[in-house]
PDB file of C-alpha atoms in Angstrom:
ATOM      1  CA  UNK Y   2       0.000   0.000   0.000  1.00  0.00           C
ATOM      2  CA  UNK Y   3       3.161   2.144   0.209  1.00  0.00           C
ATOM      3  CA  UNK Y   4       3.219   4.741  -2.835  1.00  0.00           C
ATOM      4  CA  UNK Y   5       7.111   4.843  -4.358  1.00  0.00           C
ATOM      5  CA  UNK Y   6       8.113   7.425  -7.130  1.00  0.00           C
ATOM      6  CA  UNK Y   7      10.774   7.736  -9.826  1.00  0.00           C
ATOM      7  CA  UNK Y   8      11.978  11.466  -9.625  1.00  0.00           C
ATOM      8  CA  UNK Y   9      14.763  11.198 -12.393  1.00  0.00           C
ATOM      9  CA  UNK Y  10      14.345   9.219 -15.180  1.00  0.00           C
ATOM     10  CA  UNK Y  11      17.771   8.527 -17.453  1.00  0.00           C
ATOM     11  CA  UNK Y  12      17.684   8.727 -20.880  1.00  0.00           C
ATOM     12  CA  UNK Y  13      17.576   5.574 -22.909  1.00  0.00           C
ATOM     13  CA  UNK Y  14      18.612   3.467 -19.560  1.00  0.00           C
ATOM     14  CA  UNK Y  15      17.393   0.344 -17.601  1.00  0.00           C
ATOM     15  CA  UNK Y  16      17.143  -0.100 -13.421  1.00  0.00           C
ATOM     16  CA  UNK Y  17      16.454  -2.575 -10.985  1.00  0.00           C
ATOM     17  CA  UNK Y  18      14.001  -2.245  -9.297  1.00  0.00           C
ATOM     18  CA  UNK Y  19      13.630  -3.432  -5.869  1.00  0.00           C
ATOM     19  CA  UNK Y  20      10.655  -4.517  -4.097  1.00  0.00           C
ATOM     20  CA  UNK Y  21      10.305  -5.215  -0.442  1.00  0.00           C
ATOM     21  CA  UNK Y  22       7.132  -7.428   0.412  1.00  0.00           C
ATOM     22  CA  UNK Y  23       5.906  -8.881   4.398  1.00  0.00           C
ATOM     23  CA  UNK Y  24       5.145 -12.443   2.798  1.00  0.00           C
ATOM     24  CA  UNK Y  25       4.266 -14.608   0.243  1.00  0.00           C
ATOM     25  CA  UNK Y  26       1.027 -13.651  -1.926  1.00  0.00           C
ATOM     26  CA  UNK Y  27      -0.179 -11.213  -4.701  1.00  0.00           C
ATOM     27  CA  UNK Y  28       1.121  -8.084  -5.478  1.00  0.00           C
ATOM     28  CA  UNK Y  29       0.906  -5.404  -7.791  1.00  0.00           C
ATOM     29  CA  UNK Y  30       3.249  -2.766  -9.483  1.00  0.00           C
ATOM     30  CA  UNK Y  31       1.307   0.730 -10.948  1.00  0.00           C
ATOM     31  CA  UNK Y  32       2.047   3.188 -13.252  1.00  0.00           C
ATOM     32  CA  UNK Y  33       0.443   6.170 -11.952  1.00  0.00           C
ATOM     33  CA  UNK Y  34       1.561   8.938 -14.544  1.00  0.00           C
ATOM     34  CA  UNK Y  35      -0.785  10.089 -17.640  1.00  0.00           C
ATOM     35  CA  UNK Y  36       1.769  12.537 -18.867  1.00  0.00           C
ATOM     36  CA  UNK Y  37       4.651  10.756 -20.350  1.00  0.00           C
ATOM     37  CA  UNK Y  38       6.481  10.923 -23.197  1.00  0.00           C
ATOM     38  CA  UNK Y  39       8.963   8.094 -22.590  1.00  0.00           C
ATOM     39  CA  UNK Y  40       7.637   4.087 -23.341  1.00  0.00           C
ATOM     40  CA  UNK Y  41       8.074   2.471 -20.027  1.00  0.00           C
ATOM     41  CA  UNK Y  42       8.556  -1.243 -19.745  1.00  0.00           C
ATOM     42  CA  UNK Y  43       8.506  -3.517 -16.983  1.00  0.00           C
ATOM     43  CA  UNK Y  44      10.669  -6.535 -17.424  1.00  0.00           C
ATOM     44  CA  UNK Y  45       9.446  -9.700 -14.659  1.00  0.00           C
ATOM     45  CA  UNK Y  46      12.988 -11.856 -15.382  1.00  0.00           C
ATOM     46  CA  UNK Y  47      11.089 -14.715 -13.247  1.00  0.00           C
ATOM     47  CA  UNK Y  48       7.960 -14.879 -16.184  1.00  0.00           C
ATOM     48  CA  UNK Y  49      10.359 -12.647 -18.227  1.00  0.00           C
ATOM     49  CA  UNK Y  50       7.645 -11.162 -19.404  1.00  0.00           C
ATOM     50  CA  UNK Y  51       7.507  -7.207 -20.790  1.00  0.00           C
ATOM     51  CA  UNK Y  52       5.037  -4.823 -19.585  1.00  0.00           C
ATOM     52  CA  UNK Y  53       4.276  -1.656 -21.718  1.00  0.00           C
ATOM     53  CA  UNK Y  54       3.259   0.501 -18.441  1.00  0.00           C
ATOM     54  CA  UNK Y  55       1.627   3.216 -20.431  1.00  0.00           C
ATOM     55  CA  UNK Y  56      -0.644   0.688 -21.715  1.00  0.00           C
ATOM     56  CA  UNK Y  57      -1.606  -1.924 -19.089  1.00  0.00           C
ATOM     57  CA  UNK Y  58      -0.400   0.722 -15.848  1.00  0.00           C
ATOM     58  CA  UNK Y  59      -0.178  -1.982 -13.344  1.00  0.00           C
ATOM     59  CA  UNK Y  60       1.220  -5.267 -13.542  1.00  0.00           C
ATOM     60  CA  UNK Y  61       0.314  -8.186 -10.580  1.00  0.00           C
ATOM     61  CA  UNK Y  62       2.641 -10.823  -9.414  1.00  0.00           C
ATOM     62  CA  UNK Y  63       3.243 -13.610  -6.837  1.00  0.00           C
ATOM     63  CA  UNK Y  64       5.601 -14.519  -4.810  1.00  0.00           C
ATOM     64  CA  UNK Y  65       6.252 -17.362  -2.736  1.00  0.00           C
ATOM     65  CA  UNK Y  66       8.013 -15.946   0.149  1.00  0.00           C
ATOM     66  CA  UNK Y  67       8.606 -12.206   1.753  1.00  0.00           C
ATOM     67  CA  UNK Y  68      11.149  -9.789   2.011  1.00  0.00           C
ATOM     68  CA  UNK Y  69      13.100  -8.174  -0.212  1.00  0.00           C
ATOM     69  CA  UNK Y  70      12.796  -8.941  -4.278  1.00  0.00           C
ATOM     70  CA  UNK Y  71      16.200  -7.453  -5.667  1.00  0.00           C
ATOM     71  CA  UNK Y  72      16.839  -9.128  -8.850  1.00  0.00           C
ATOM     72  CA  UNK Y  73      13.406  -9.687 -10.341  1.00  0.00           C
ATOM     73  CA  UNK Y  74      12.631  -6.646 -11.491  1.00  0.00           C
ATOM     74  CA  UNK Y  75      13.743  -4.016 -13.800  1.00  0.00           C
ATOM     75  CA  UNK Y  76      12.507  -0.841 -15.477  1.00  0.00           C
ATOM     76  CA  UNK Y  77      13.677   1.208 -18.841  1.00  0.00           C
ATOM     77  CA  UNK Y  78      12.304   3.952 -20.206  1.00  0.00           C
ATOM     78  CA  UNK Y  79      13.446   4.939 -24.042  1.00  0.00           C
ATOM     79  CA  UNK Y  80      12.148   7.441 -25.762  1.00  0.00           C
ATOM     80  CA  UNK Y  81       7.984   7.160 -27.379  1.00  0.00           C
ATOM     81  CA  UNK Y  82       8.365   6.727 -31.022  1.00  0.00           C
ATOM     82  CA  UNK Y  83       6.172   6.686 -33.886  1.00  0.00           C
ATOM     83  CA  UNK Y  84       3.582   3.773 -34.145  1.00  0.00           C
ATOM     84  CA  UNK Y  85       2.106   2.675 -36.929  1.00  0.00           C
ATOM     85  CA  UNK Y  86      -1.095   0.517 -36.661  1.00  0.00           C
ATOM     86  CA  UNK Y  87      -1.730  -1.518 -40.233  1.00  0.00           C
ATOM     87  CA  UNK Y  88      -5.148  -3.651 -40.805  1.00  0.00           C
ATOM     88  CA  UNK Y  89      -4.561  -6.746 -43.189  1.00  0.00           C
ATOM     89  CA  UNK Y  90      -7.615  -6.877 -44.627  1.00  0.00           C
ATOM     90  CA  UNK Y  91      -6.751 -10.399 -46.214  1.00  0.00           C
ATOM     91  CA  UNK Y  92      -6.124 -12.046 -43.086  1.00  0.00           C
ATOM     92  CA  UNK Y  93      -8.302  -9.539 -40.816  1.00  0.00           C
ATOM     93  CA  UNK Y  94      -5.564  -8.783 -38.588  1.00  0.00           C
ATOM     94  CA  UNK Y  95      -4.036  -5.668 -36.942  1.00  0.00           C
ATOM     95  CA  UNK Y  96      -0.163  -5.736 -36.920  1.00  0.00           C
ATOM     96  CA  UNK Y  97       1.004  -2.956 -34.107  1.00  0.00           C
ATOM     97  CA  UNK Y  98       4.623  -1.453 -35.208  1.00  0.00           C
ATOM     98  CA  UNK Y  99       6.105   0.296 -32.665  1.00  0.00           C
ATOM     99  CA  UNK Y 100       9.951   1.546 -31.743  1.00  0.00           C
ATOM    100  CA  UNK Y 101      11.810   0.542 -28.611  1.00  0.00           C
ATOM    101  CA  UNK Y 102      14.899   0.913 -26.935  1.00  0.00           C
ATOM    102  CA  UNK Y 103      17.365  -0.536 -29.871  1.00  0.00           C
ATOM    103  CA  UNK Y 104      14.468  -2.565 -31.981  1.00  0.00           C
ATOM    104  CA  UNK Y 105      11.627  -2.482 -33.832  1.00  0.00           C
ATOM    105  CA  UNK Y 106       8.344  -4.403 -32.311  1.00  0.00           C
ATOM    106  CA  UNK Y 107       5.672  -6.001 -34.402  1.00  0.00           C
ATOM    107  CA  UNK Y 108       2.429  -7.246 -31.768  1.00  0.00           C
ATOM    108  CA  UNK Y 109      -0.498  -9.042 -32.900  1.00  0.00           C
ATOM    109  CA  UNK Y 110       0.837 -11.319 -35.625  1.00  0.00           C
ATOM    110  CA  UNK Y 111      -1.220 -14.465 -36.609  1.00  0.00           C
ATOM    111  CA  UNK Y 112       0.237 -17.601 -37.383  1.00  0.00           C
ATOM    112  CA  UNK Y 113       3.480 -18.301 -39.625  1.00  0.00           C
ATOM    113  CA  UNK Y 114       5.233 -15.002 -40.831  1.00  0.00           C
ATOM    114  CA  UNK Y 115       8.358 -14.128 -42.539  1.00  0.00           C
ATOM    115  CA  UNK Y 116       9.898 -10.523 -40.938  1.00  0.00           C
ATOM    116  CA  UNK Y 117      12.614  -8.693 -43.364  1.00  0.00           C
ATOM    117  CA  UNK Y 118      13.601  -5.363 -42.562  1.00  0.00           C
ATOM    118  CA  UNK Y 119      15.171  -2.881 -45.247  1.00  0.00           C
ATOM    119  CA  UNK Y 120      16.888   0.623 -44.780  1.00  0.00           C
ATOM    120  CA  UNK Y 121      16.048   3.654 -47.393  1.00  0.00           C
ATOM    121  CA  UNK Y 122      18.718   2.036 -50.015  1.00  0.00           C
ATOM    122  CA  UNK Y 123      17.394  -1.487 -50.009  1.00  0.00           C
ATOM    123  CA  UNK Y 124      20.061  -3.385 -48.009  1.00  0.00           C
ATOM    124  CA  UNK Y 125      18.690  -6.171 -46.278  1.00  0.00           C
ATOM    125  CA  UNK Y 126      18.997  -5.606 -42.295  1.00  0.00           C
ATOM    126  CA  UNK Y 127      17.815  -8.159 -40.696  1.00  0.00           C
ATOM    127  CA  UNK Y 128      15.284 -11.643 -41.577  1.00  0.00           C
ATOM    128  CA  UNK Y 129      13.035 -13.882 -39.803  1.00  0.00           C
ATOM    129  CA  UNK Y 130      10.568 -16.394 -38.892  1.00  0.00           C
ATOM    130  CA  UNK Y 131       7.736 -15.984 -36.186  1.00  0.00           C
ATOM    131  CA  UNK Y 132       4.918 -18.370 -35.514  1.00  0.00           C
ATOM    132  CA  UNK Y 133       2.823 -15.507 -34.276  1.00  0.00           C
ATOM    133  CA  UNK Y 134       2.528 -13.229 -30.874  1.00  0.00           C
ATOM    134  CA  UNK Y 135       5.232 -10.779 -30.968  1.00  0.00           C
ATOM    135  CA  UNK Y 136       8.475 -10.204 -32.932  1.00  0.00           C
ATOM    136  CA  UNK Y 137      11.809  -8.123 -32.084  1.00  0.00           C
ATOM    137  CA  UNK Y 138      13.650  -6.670 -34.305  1.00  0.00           C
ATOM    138  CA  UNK Y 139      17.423  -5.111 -33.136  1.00  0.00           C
ATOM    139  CA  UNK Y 140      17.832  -1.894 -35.380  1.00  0.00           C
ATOM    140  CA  UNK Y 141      21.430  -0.777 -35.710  1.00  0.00           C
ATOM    141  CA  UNK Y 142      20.743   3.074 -36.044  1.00  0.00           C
ATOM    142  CA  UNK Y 143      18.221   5.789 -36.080  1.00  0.00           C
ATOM    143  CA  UNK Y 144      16.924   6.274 -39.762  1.00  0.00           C
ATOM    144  CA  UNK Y 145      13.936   4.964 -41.731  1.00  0.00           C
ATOM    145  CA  UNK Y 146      13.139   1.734 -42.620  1.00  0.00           C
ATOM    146  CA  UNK Y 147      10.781  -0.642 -44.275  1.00  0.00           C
ATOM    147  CA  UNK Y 148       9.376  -3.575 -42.409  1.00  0.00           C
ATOM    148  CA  UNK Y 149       7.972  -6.509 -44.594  1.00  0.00           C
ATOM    149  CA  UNK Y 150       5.602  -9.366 -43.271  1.00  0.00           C
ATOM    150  CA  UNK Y 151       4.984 -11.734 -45.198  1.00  0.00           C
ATOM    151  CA  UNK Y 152       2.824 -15.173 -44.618  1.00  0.00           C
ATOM    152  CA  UNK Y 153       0.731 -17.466 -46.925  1.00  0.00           C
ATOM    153  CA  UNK Y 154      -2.100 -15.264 -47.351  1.00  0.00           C
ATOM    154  CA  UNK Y 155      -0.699 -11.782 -48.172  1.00  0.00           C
ATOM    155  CA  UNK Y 156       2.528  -9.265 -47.963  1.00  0.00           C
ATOM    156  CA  UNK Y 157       2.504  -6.047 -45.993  1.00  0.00           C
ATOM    157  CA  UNK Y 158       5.392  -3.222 -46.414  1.00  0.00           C
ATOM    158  CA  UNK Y 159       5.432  -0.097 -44.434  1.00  0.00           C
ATOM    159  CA  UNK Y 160       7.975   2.616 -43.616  1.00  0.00           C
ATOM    160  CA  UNK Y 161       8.704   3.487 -39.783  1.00  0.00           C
ATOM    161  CA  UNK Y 162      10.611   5.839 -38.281  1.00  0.00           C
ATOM    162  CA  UNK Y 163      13.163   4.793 -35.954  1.00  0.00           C
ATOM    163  CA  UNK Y 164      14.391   7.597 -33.686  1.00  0.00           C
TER     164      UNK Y 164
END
């Protein structure tokens, strides 16, 4: 029930963050802030999942035992970047592109896709397979790009703008 804050947030960085608990049960980490212009992810390395905070704003976990909880958690911030939100009509999906800290994240694919990213010239940066969910992409600069997903039923290109 004890209300923490972040007064400083670093540019482009990552910290632990530490979490002291009386015992074992459910708990929950919040995101209180509406005004933001940094994406904020929460990284559990136990269900190593990755929270977007500005979406979800809290984030519940368990833990077996209490006291202090050191090395489960860590936040980054990096700064918001451009998202583009595509429909594929074909396959009736919506593909969320979005920047992060050092990569480019495509949410919401369905089934088997192929992932190739270009820069402005052409040159091939990077190639993959997903079977779905969510894909990472490391980008090695700031600059435009073109992101291509392709799967059985149809081919989508767009330009994003990595910052």
């Amino acid at each position: 029930s004890d209300k923490m804050a972040i007064n400083s947030i670093p540019e482009e960085a990552s910290l632990t963050l530490g979490v002291r608990v009386p015992q074992g049960g459910e708990y929950t980490i919040r995101w209180d802030s509406q005004v933001f212009e940094k994406t904020v992810l929460l990284h559990d390395q136990a269900s190593d999942e990755i929270i977007d905070m500005l979406e979800n704003a809290s984030y519940t976990f368990t833990t077996a035992t209490g006291g202090e909880i050191n090395d489960r958690f860590s936040i980054s911030f990096a700064p918001a970047i451009v998202t583009n939100l595509i429909k594929v009509d074909t396959i009736n999906q919506q593909i969320r592109i979005l920047s992060r800290q050092n990569a480019i994240v495509l949410e919401g694919l369905n089934g088997s896709s192929a992932i190739q990213l270009y820069d402005l010239l052409g040159r091939h940066i990077h190639g993959g397979f997903t079977q779905g969910g969510t894909y990472q992409i490391p980008v090695p600069n700031k600059g435009i790009y073109i992101v291509e997903i392709k799967n059985e039923n149809s081919t989508v290109k767009t330009k994003i703008i990595y910052q």
